[in-house]
Amino acid sequence: MENFLGGLQELMTWGTFIIIPVGLMLGIIVGSIPGLTSDLGIILCIPLTYGLDPIPAMLMLLAIYCGGTYGGSITAILINTPGTSANAATLFDGYPMTQKGQAYKALSMAIIASTIGGIFSALLLLFAAPQIAKVTLLFGPPEYLALAVFGLSIIAGVSNDNIFKGLIGACLGIFVSSIGMDKLSGTMRFTFDNYNLFKGIPLIIALIGLFAISEIMMKSQYNPKTDAASLKSFSIDKQKITKEEFKRCIKPISIGSLIGSIIGATPGTGGGLAAFVSYDQVKRHSKHPETFGKGEIEGVAVTEAANNGATGATMIPLLTLGVPGDGATAILLGALMVHGMVPGPTLFVEQGNIMYAIMLGLIVVNVFMYIMGKYFIRFYAKITKIPYELLATMVIVFCIAGAYSTNNAIYDVFIIIGFGILAYFLRRMNFQLVPILLGIVLGPLAEMNFRRALVMSDGSYSIFVTRPISAFFIFIAIASFVLFFFKGNKGKRKKGAQKVESKA
Amino acid sequence: MKIKYNSDIISGGLFAILAAVIWLLIPSQIQTMETTAVTAQTIPRIVIGGMFIFSLVLLLQGLFMTPKKSVYIDKAFFQSEKFKKEMKSILFAAILIVFCFLISTIGFIISSLLLVVAILVFYGARKWYYYAISMSTVALVYFIFKIVLSVNLP
């Protein structure tokens, strides 16, 4: 209770109420531009938060995360292109509604559902996280290692079609994180006597290179004449949601919020999966399933409640265990570290006020999101028409300035370009970037606790399986890895069979 | 000349070579004095060893399981749309590499102005205000970082 009140007090400053709308505006803009994602928005803005205290800094980044998740629905509804992967399911009914001349109605429902889902999720975070954190106080080095392994096990869930590519990516990430001075022994590793590498590769530099520069490189084959012309035109009408429609949507929004929160709290999943599962459930139990996919407002309501329902819930394993649920939360994990907070068991004890301020702030973020979403719909609609070539120049200038500002070193600019080109090659080879990121973020935690635990046990590896909590996390890490592996293979076989069938 | 390949063969092969090279570099790049069982070399060895094994598995998958694409390297290939697109990506990477050399010699503002102009020319932008907006962004970013964040860009 003391921390709760302390957090509330720290939250209630003018700065917070300025920074949240700024973050939201940036998030919604980034989310509503096809080709830019909330992940990219967070990465680009991390350098801007260096001068801020941890609370406004994290709230700004969380606002970008939530705003981006909502903003992605705008393009999904208006131009049939999801702004982020979390909004893919919103296409099913969002775009048909636009075709029927109900774009305004769809956008309005998207903001209502997103807000309710987001607030539900934030409340769950507020009540569940401190309880989990109490249990995690019992953790020592073996448990921390087990947690890091558990975090790394979600690689299987985010490796797309080939788990070995995910594993290679994770190894590459851990290797990158090992560059520089070893914190335990002071030994230099892979520095090639270059003093710029003595401190290692800063996380934010790796992030900018891997995600932002590679994203721009991926679009280097973009042709403004043909690709821009393929964007469909749309018009914003003035049709409002009727009372009857709103009543119909209460149940889908509730289901979406609940399923979204549960799935969001499960590492390795994310808002995209939450939206698809919720949509499927609502459609299956609907009295009129035939209307889904043809512009059914309930379809927009459930998907948007679900993907925003995942936003707060993904923070539960992140803040309490230090395990990121998806790509965006892995980036937020890095951001927390940049601001001197190591997510995990001790965070609630050492920085309880900050934690409560962030969790309560997430509720405020969602309230502001409703206000900003409701009154600026037409403005966001115009953003979707910004040409990509113009965006590319803006993003790259921000990347360069952001990279330089991290250490005031030009060497970091070289690193982002190098990482960007490497990541571009990997993406072309169908590698996912999240496993690399997880390796970079969780690798040092895993190594440090692995070595500390072995010092504790006099070199005996049994310490990892004889301590119950450690054994439990190692077991679920292996179980989730195996589960994702077989699920992935099953999906692959299904795809292969479909290909064969379609060829036949 | 006909070449059969897939992304698993290329990436598996390249990462296997990379892992082997890093493995050989470990003794010279991590000169530890530790006498304990677990040293500063342990995790890098596990990780690089893992990378080598996973790369070999990927390579084998690519050779025997994953469907391969066939490409004929002839005159028509070099004139194809696909080849031109790949060249565009290489050109874009070259622009970024040239920028790296420029920023260390002529500073942020001029090199970034040249970079944004190069990118717009790369995309074939003809509207003057695209150039104006992009160049203004460079100035804006410079002042945001200088005034708000107290970062003097080079």
XYZ file of C-alpha atoms in Angstrom:
658
model
C 0.000 0.000 0.000
C 2.901 2.274 0.819
C 4.416 1.672 -2.606
C 0.991 2.140 -4.223
C 0.549 5.579 -2.678
C 4.185 6.457 -3.338
C 3.771 5.459 -6.972
C 0.563 7.458 -7.272
C 2.315 10.494 -5.853
C 5.220 10.156 -8.274
C 2.802 9.725 -11.162
C 0.779 12.843 -10.424
C 3.107 15.418 -11.921
C 2.598 17.803 -14.805
C 5.489 16.211 -16.632
C 3.725 12.858 -16.746
C 0.581 14.372 -18.189
C 2.578 16.065 -20.923
C 4.793 13.124 -21.751
C 1.947 10.582 -22.054
C 0.034 12.435 -24.818
C 3.334 13.078 -26.638
C 4.188 9.360 -26.484
C 0.687 8.390 -27.545
C 0.678 10.796 -30.459
C 4.031 9.407 -31.627
C 2.841 5.832 -31.106
C -0.414 6.314 -32.996
C 1.402 8.119 -35.826
C 4.068 5.423 -36.071
C 1.456 2.658 -35.817
C -0.735 4.249 -38.457
C 2.043 4.538 -41.025
C 2.350 1.329 -43.023
C 5.927 0.111 -42.788
C 6.603 1.643 -39.392
C 5.788 -0.278 -36.217
C 5.482 0.535 -32.538
C 8.731 -1.432 -32.005
C 10.500 1.018 -34.279
C 8.815 3.959 -32.545
C 10.052 2.754 -29.140
C 13.598 2.235 -30.448
C 13.747 5.663 -32.068
C 12.486 7.362 -28.915
C 14.727 5.617 -26.361
C 17.561 8.130 -26.982
C 15.054 10.961 -26.467
C 14.324 9.630 -22.972
C 17.950 9.692 -21.773
C 17.445 13.030 -20.074
C 14.177 12.000 -18.400
C 13.594 10.332 -15.039
C 12.683 6.616 -15.229
C 8.932 7.160 -14.673
C 8.229 9.680 -17.470
C 10.705 7.849 -19.699
C 8.985 4.478 -19.308
C 5.519 6.016 -19.541
C 6.480 7.680 -22.801
C 7.701 4.367 -24.208
C 4.626 2.529 -22.910
C 2.423 5.198 -24.476
C 4.171 4.576 -27.806
C 3.627 0.820 -27.344
C -0.097 1.184 -26.577
C -0.630 3.977 -29.107
C 1.172 1.955 -31.769
C -0.985 -1.091 -31.103
C -4.106 1.021 -31.530
C -2.646 3.060 -34.410
C -2.057 -0.099 -36.429
C -5.824 -0.567 -36.618
C -6.211 2.696 -38.538
C -4.376 1.411 -41.612
C -5.960 -2.023 -41.213
C -9.401 -0.412 -41.384
C -8.691 2.263 -43.998
C -6.247 0.733 -46.458
C -6.396 -2.996 -45.716
C -2.800 -3.019 -44.426
C -2.212 -3.662 -40.725
C 0.109 -1.055 -39.219
C 1.532 -3.679 -36.850
C 1.321 -7.479 -36.766
C -1.032 -7.213 -33.768
C -3.672 -5.632 -36.011
C -3.689 -8.292 -38.723
C -7.028 -9.727 -37.534
C -8.634 -6.265 -37.607
C -8.483 -6.459 -41.416
C -11.189 -9.145 -41.516
C -14.023 -6.785 -40.705
C -12.363 -3.374 -40.514
C -11.662 -2.963 -44.207
C -15.041 -4.398 -45.346
C -16.654 -1.768 -43.094
C -14.686 0.943 -44.923
C -15.837 -0.518 -48.241
C -19.404 -0.267 -46.952
C -18.846 3.420 -46.131
C -18.578 2.814 -42.369
C -14.929 3.748 -41.832
C -15.697 6.268 -39.086
C -17.812 3.727 -37.235
C -15.056 1.097 -37.459
C -12.397 3.544 -36.269
C -14.615 4.654 -33.375
C -15.225 1.067 -32.305
C -11.498 0.357 -32.590
C -10.653 3.122 -30.120
C -13.419 2.159 -27.682
C -12.447 -1.529 -27.727
C -8.723 -0.738 -27.569
C -9.243 1.467 -24.522
C -11.398 -1.052 -22.640
C -8.996 -3.907 -23.468
C -6.003 -1.773 -22.486
C -7.507 -0.682 -19.146
C -8.560 -4.246 -18.285
C -5.048 -5.416 -19.006
C -3.463 -2.585 -17.019
C -5.655 -3.420 -13.998
C -4.647 -7.067 -14.241
C -1.015 -5.979 -14.275
C -1.586 -3.741 -11.259
C -3.101 -6.508 -9.155
C -1.230 -9.602 -10.384
C 2.327 -8.317 -10.731
C 2.966 -7.412 -7.060
C 1.652 -10.814 -5.938
C 3.965 -12.652 -8.345
C 6.820 -10.366 -7.307
C 6.377 -11.468 -3.662
C 7.054 -15.088 -4.643
C 10.052 -14.131 -6.740
C 11.838 -12.645 -3.740
C 13.014 -16.161 -2.905
C 15.110 -16.254 -6.075
C 18.892 -16.697 -6.120
C 21.391 -17.099 -9.002
C 20.151 -20.597 -10.061
C 16.573 -19.286 -10.289
C 17.693 -16.217 -12.224
C 19.514 -18.460 -14.671
C 16.420 -20.673 -14.999
C 14.352 -17.548 -15.696
C 16.775 -16.378 -18.366
C 16.610 -19.843 -19.958
C 12.815 -19.649 -19.778
C 12.974 -16.245 -21.478
C 15.227 -17.658 -24.167
C 12.832 -20.582 -24.696
C 10.314 -18.248 -26.316
C 12.737 -18.193 -29.253
C 10.890 -21.273 -30.440
C 7.650 -19.292 -30.525
C 9.076 -16.351 -32.437
C 11.332 -18.188 -34.892
C 8.695 -18.336 -37.611
C 9.158 -21.439 -39.735
C 12.621 -22.674 -38.742
C 13.657 -23.120 -35.122
C 17.329 -23.596 -36.039
C 17.416 -20.117 -37.505
C 15.989 -18.848 -34.210
C 18.651 -20.737 -32.254
C 21.454 -19.422 -34.483
C 20.021 -15.923 -34.001
C 19.993 -16.351 -30.205
C 23.610 -17.608 -30.262
C 24.557 -14.606 -32.380
C 22.821 -12.303 -29.880
C 24.610 -13.862 -26.891
C 27.914 -13.628 -28.779
C 27.311 -9.903 -29.457
C 26.473 -9.352 -25.785
C 29.756 -11.021 -24.768
C 31.862 -8.470 -26.680
C 33.758 -6.104 -24.353
C 34.989 -6.459 -20.806
C 33.747 -9.503 -18.884
C 32.101 -8.089 -15.754
C 33.119 -10.958 -13.484
C 36.781 -11.422 -14.388
C 37.681 -8.184 -16.164
C 38.906 -10.144 -19.207
C 38.497 -8.491 -22.616
C 36.441 -10.521 -25.073
C 36.401 -10.169 -28.865
C 37.561 -6.543 -28.753
C 40.417 -7.002 -31.289
C 42.285 -4.380 -29.228
C 39.838 -1.733 -30.430
C 39.159 0.583 -27.467
C 35.709 1.451 -28.870
C 34.666 -2.120 -28.132
C 35.976 -2.247 -24.550
C 32.573 -1.236 -23.148
C 30.824 -3.697 -25.437
C 28.018 -2.967 -27.868
C 25.348 -0.821 -26.197
C 21.919 -2.380 -26.316
C 20.221 0.624 -27.893
C 22.837 0.737 -30.661
C 22.205 -2.913 -31.452
C 18.442 -2.257 -31.401
C 18.611 0.704 -33.778
C 20.805 -1.220 -36.197
C 18.902 -4.483 -36.058
C 15.384 -3.127 -36.251
C 15.347 0.409 -37.623
C 18.160 0.391 -40.194
C 17.287 -3.093 -41.423
C 13.647 -2.008 -41.808
C 14.731 0.842 -44.062
C 17.027 -1.524 -45.964
C 14.143 -3.976 -46.448
C 12.200 -1.205 -48.147
C 15.086 -0.333 -50.479
C 13.294 -2.212 -53.235
C 10.204 -0.063 -52.749
C 9.073 1.627 -55.933
C 7.098 4.853 -55.287
C 5.471 4.708 -58.723
C 3.985 1.233 -58.433
C 3.864 0.499 -54.695
C 2.329 3.820 -53.645
C -0.282 3.546 -56.377
C -1.405 0.213 -54.953
C -2.673 1.954 -51.816
C -6.432 1.957 -51.926
C -8.279 5.235 -51.644
C -10.793 5.734 -48.841
C -13.126 8.341 -47.490
C -14.132 9.054 -43.898
C -17.888 9.242 -43.482
C -19.833 10.552 -40.463
C -21.761 7.459 -39.406
C -21.697 7.013 -35.631
C -22.058 3.821 -33.592
C -25.684 3.190 -32.646
C -26.789 2.154 -29.141
C -27.834 -1.243 -30.447
C -24.415 -1.801 -32.046
C -22.634 -0.762 -28.874
C -24.700 -3.204 -26.791
C -23.895 -6.000 -29.242
C -20.197 -5.257 -28.891
C -20.045 -5.454 -25.085
C -19.680 -9.249 -25.086
C -16.993 -9.380 -27.832
C -15.046 -6.611 -26.092
C -15.193 -8.522 -22.778
C -14.087 -11.776 -24.432
C -11.326 -9.982 -26.328
C -10.054 -8.228 -23.197
C -10.004 -11.452 -21.181
C -8.408 -13.693 -23.833
C -6.031 -10.893 -24.831
C -4.839 -10.509 -21.237
C -4.368 -14.236 -20.688
C -2.482 -14.717 -23.943
C -0.538 -11.506 -23.433
C 0.722 -12.729 -20.053
C 2.094 -15.867 -21.704
C 5.659 -15.354 -22.959
C 6.233 -16.001 -26.650
C 2.768 -15.018 -27.812
C 1.750 -11.369 -28.267
C -1.201 -9.247 -29.381
C -1.449 -10.726 -32.875
C -2.150 -14.240 -31.618
C -4.523 -12.861 -28.952
C -6.562 -11.097 -31.631
C -6.838 -14.177 -33.865
C -7.838 -16.511 -31.003
C -10.436 -14.061 -29.642
C -11.864 -13.416 -33.096
C -12.221 -17.132 -33.681
C -13.991 -17.629 -30.324
C -16.446 -14.773 -30.859
C -17.227 -15.827 -34.418
C -17.751 -19.449 -33.390
C -20.184 -18.552 -30.619
C -21.983 -15.824 -32.516
C -25.648 -16.117 -33.497
C -24.704 -14.739 -36.917
C -21.232 -16.082 -37.796
C -21.917 -15.572 -41.500
C -21.656 -11.788 -41.087
C -18.052 -12.022 -39.833
C -15.487 -11.121 -42.438
C -18.022 -8.995 -44.291
C -17.875 -5.839 -42.203
C -19.183 -6.985 -38.813
C -18.553 -4.354 -36.132
C -18.230 -7.090 -33.481
C -15.189 -8.385 -35.387
C -13.427 -5.032 -35.045
C -14.446 -4.797 -31.376
C -13.088 -8.201 -30.377
C -9.779 -7.970 -32.243
C -8.947 -4.491 -30.990
C -9.943 -5.328 -27.396
C -7.735 -8.423 -27.612
C -4.579 -6.867 -29.038
C -4.696 -3.960 -26.606
C -5.725 -6.407 -23.879
C -2.322 -7.972 -24.347
C -0.371 -4.730 -23.851
C -0.520 -4.517 -20.057
C -0.508 -8.276 -19.532
C 2.774 -8.702 -21.444
C 4.321 -6.485 -18.781
C 3.497 -9.045 -16.041
C 6.257 -11.564 -16.888
C 8.494 -8.685 -17.972
C 8.401 -6.725 -14.722
C 8.168 -9.627 -12.292
C 10.417 -12.220 -13.936
C 12.404 -10.226 -16.465
C 10.965 -12.425 -19.229
C 9.761 -10.483 -22.290
C 6.582 -11.721 -23.922
C 7.246 -10.517 -27.457
C 9.463 -8.265 -29.558
C 8.088 -4.973 -28.239
C 8.451 -6.037 -24.604
C 11.981 -7.313 -25.304
C 12.760 -3.773 -26.476
C 11.046 -2.340 -23.380
C 13.207 -4.663 -21.284
C 16.233 -3.072 -22.898
C 14.776 0.388 -22.214
C 14.299 -0.451 -18.530
C 17.946 -1.512 -18.361
C 19.050 1.698 -20.075
C 17.298 3.557 -17.244
C 19.076 1.539 -14.582
C 16.299 -0.913 -13.754
C 16.893 -4.628 -14.111
C 13.468 -6.249 -14.492
C 12.959 -9.270 -12.334
C 12.363 -10.361 -8.781
C 14.086 -7.522 -6.959
C 12.607 -4.677 -8.964
C 9.437 -4.416 -6.844
C 11.475 -4.294 -3.632
C 14.170 -1.900 -4.734
C 12.051 0.388 -6.900
C 8.506 -0.296 -5.730
C 7.353 3.310 -6.121
C 8.573 3.466 -9.706
C 6.892 0.151 -10.508
C 3.544 1.288 -9.129
C 3.842 4.625 -10.892
C 4.449 2.792 -14.198
C 1.572 0.361 -13.649
C -0.856 3.108 -12.623
C 0.460 5.224 -15.462
C -0.528 2.520 -17.911
C -4.173 3.091 -16.916
C -3.730 6.833 -17.526
C -2.123 6.029 -20.888
C -5.243 4.137 -21.945
C -7.573 6.934 -20.814
C -5.551 9.472 -22.807
C -5.506 7.069 -25.742
C -9.303 7.178 -25.857
C -9.381 10.977 -25.838
C -6.675 11.299 -28.475
C -8.087 8.514 -30.609
C -11.598 9.934 -30.528
C -10.771 13.523 -31.413
C -7.959 13.063 -33.920
C -9.327 10.255 -36.090
C -9.382 12.370 -39.260
C -5.838 13.597 -38.637
C -4.484 10.043 -38.263
C -6.309 9.042 -41.434
C -4.273 11.635 -43.342
C -0.998 10.279 -41.935
C -1.535 6.978 -43.712
C -0.926 8.854 -46.965
C 2.602 10.108 -46.140
C 4.908 8.800 -48.888
C 7.443 6.211 -47.775
C 10.478 7.862 -49.379
C 9.906 10.885 -47.156
C 9.529 8.734 -44.042
C 12.714 6.824 -44.798
C 14.791 9.999 -44.729
C 13.218 11.137 -41.447
C 13.669 7.771 -39.742
C 17.286 7.423 -40.806
C 18.224 10.902 -39.560
C 16.667 10.073 -36.176
C 18.518 6.748 -36.088
C 21.875 8.412 -36.704
C 21.333 11.169 -34.149
C 19.975 8.656 -31.615
C 22.931 6.320 -32.082
C 25.484 9.121 -31.770
C 23.853 10.548 -28.647
C 24.172 7.257 -26.733
C 27.916 7.676 -26.120
C 28.706 10.788 -28.177
C 30.685 8.469 -30.455
C 30.732 8.235 -34.244
C 31.780 4.608 -33.835
C 28.215 3.839 -32.721
C 26.916 5.201 -36.035
C 29.211 2.729 -37.823
C 27.864 -0.062 -35.646
C 24.205 0.691 -36.424
C 24.934 0.711 -40.154
C 26.927 -2.548 -39.840
C 24.209 -4.197 -37.751
C 21.543 -2.872 -40.122
C 23.191 -4.433 -43.155
C 23.764 -7.713 -41.275
C 20.146 -7.777 -40.081
C 18.938 -7.038 -43.610
C 20.864 -10.083 -44.866
C 19.407 -12.210 -42.066
C 15.868 -11.066 -42.778
C 16.297 -11.874 -46.436
C 17.385 -15.339 -45.317
C 14.091 -15.659 -43.371
C 15.661 -15.118 -39.930
C 13.628 -13.402 -37.226
C 15.293 -10.586 -35.304
C 13.596 -11.159 -31.929
C 15.766 -14.229 -31.048
C 18.895 -12.101 -31.633
C 17.461 -9.406 -29.401
C 16.597 -11.956 -26.713
C 20.144 -13.278 -26.891
C 21.567 -9.776 -26.452
C 19.251 -8.923 -23.547
C 19.123 -12.227 -21.689
C 22.578 -13.555 -22.546
C 24.518 -11.493 -19.976
C 21.921 -12.256 -17.259
C 22.136 -15.961 -18.008
C 25.940 -15.983 -18.033
C 26.382 -13.998 -14.837
C 23.926 -16.144 -12.881
C 25.250 -19.366 -14.382
C 28.737 -18.558 -13.126
C 27.530 -17.300 -9.739
C 25.381 -20.391 -9.227
C 28.324 -22.668 -9.987
C 30.465 -20.768 -7.510
C 27.682 -21.379 -4.939
C 27.593 -25.094 -5.679
C 31.354 -25.593 -5.960
C 31.008 -26.398 -9.633
C 28.113 -28.866 -9.324
C 25.498 -28.512 -12.076
C 22.891 -30.313 -9.957
C 22.105 -26.986 -8.256
C 19.895 -26.075 -11.217
C 17.609 -29.081 -10.788
C 17.688 -29.662 -7.042
C 16.276 -26.256 -6.169
C 12.494 -26.495 -6.815
C 11.872 -23.061 -8.370
C 14.878 -23.367 -10.652
C 13.849 -26.900 -11.643
C 10.292 -25.688 -12.289
C 11.387 -22.917 -14.662
C 13.856 -25.163 -16.466
C 11.083 -27.733 -16.880
C 8.577 -25.220 -18.294
C 11.300 -23.749 -20.494
C 11.950 -27.181 -22.006
C 8.210 -27.942 -22.177
C 7.350 -24.667 -23.928
C 10.298 -25.092 -26.281
C 9.191 -28.608 -27.237
C 5.565 -27.485 -27.534
C 6.422 -24.578 -29.839
C 8.807 -26.806 -31.814
C 6.174 -29.439 -32.579
C 3.484 -26.838 -33.132
C 5.775 -25.083 -35.596
C 6.538 -28.333 -37.410
C 2.843 -29.196 -37.551
C 2.101 -25.786 -39.041
C 4.916 -26.235 -41.537
C 3.622 -29.630 -42.614
C 0.118 -28.170 -42.950
C 1.462 -25.357 -45.123
C 3.388 -27.849 -47.224
C 0.288 -29.994 -47.663
C -1.749 -26.947 -48.665
C 0.897 -26.045 -51.234
C 0.819 -29.542 -52.688
C -2.994 -29.480 -52.771
C -3.078 -26.086 -54.450
C -0.544 -27.268 -57.026
C -2.627 -30.366 -57.683
C 25.374 -21.979 -65.476
C 22.605 -23.437 -63.329
C 22.660 -22.956 -59.560
C 20.312 -24.667 -57.099
C 20.008 -23.045 -53.694
C 17.772 -22.032 -50.812
C 18.163 -19.675 -47.848
C 18.982 -22.593 -45.501
C 22.032 -23.609 -47.542
C 23.366 -20.054 -47.778
C 22.758 -19.057 -44.156
C 23.697 -22.481 -42.729
C 26.953 -22.520 -44.698
C 27.907 -18.939 -43.845
C 27.142 -19.294 -40.139
C 29.034 -22.604 -39.928
C 32.120 -20.846 -41.364
C 31.621 -17.825 -39.096
C 31.241 -20.033 -35.998
C 34.362 -22.031 -36.915
C 36.391 -18.826 -37.360
C 35.180 -17.350 -34.043
C 35.881 -20.661 -32.259
C 39.475 -20.535 -33.482
C 39.758 -16.903 -32.378
C 38.562 -17.575 -28.818
C 42.022 -18.361 -27.293
C 43.537 -15.155 -28.705
C 40.499 -12.960 -28.098
C 39.691 -14.153 -24.553
C 42.975 -14.428 -22.687
C 41.742 -15.345 -19.238
C 43.866 -16.090 -16.182
C 40.984 -17.774 -14.320
C 41.645 -21.237 -12.968
C 38.063 -22.144 -12.113
C 36.043 -24.644 -14.144
C 33.847 -21.892 -15.550
C 35.747 -18.948 -17.021
C 35.154 -15.984 -19.334
C 35.641 -18.440 -22.227
C 32.947 -20.929 -21.140
C 29.754 -19.250 -22.354
C 31.309 -17.998 -25.625
C 32.489 -21.568 -26.307
C 29.019 -23.011 -25.554
C 27.328 -20.365 -27.708
C 29.720 -20.561 -30.645
C 29.748 -24.362 -30.469
C 25.946 -24.259 -30.493
C 25.945 -21.879 -33.430
C 28.213 -24.251 -35.368
C 26.018 -27.294 -34.665
C 22.741 -25.477 -35.470
C 24.289 -24.087 -38.656
C 25.307 -27.575 -39.765
C 21.776 -28.855 -39.086
C 20.386 -25.924 -41.088
C 22.810 -26.646 -43.912
C 21.786 -30.312 -43.976
C 18.116 -29.304 -43.905
C 18.751 -27.002 -46.848
C 20.643 -29.670 -48.800
C 18.242 -32.546 -48.269
C 14.853 -31.317 -47.024
C 14.017 -27.739 -48.005
C 12.888 -27.201 -51.635
C 15.550 -25.464 -53.736
C 15.246 -22.643 -56.246
C 16.977 -22.955 -59.612
C 18.707 -19.955 -61.130
C 20.443 -19.810 -64.504
C 23.391 -17.422 -64.410
C 23.414 -16.033 -67.927
C 22.918 -12.732 -69.736
C 19.158 -12.761 -69.155
C 19.708 -13.141 -65.403
C 21.758 -9.947 -65.224
C 19.033 -8.091 -67.126
C 16.153 -9.484 -65.064
C 13.962 -7.366 -62.805
C 14.937 -9.517 -59.801
C 18.645 -8.860 -60.329
C 18.008 -5.135 -60.689
C 16.071 -5.138 -57.416
C 18.942 -6.881 -55.629
C 21.325 -4.317 -57.059
C 19.085 -1.581 -55.636
C 19.532 -3.028 -52.153
C 23.301 -3.213 -52.627
C 23.334 0.381 -53.860
C 21.338 1.440 -50.779
C 23.829 -0.340 -48.510
C 26.663 1.398 -50.395
C 25.016 4.802 -49.773
C 24.939 4.032 -46.040
C 28.585 2.905 -46.017
C 29.694 6.046 -47.865
C 27.737 8.067 -45.319
C 29.766 6.435 -42.517
C 32.973 7.754 -44.066
C 31.449 11.179 -44.636
C 30.080 11.726 -41.118
C 33.498 11.177 -39.573
C 35.098 13.704 -41.893
C 32.521 16.418 -42.627
C 30.191 16.122 -39.619
C 26.510 15.389 -39.026
C 24.729 18.244 -40.802
C 26.394 18.160 -44.218
C 26.709 14.364 -44.363
C 23.064 13.906 -43.306
C 21.885 16.472 -45.859
C 23.784 14.565 -48.530
C 22.335 11.292 -47.219
C 18.692 12.410 -47.359
C 19.188 13.867 -50.845
C 20.846 10.614 -51.946
C 17.940 8.572 -50.548
C 15.341 10.747 -52.266
C 17.252 10.533 -55.560
C 17.520 6.770 -54.997
C 13.719 6.543 -54.795
C 13.341 8.865 -57.784
C 11.547 11.610 -55.800
C 10.868 14.637 -58.001
C 8.778 16.891 -55.787
C 10.885 19.764 -54.457
C 9.095 19.850 -51.142
C 10.160 16.274 -50.360
C 13.727 17.558 -50.458
C 12.787 20.634 -48.435
C 10.996 18.591 -45.731
C 13.811 16.040 -45.479
C 16.504 18.699 -45.261
C 14.487 20.585 -42.657
C 14.260 17.348 -40.655
C 18.061 17.232 -40.506
C 18.164 20.769 -39.104
C 15.289 20.040 -36.711
C 16.924 16.878 -35.371
C 20.223 18.737 -34.950
C 18.560 21.410 -32.830
C 16.374 18.978 -30.853
C 19.462 17.040 -29.828
C 21.535 20.148 -29.196
C 18.974 22.188 -27.242
C 16.654 19.615 -25.626
C 19.129 16.800 -24.997
C 22.367 18.828 -24.835
C 24.000 16.484 -27.346
C 26.391 18.208 -29.723
C 26.153 16.152 -32.890
C 29.508 16.019 -34.730
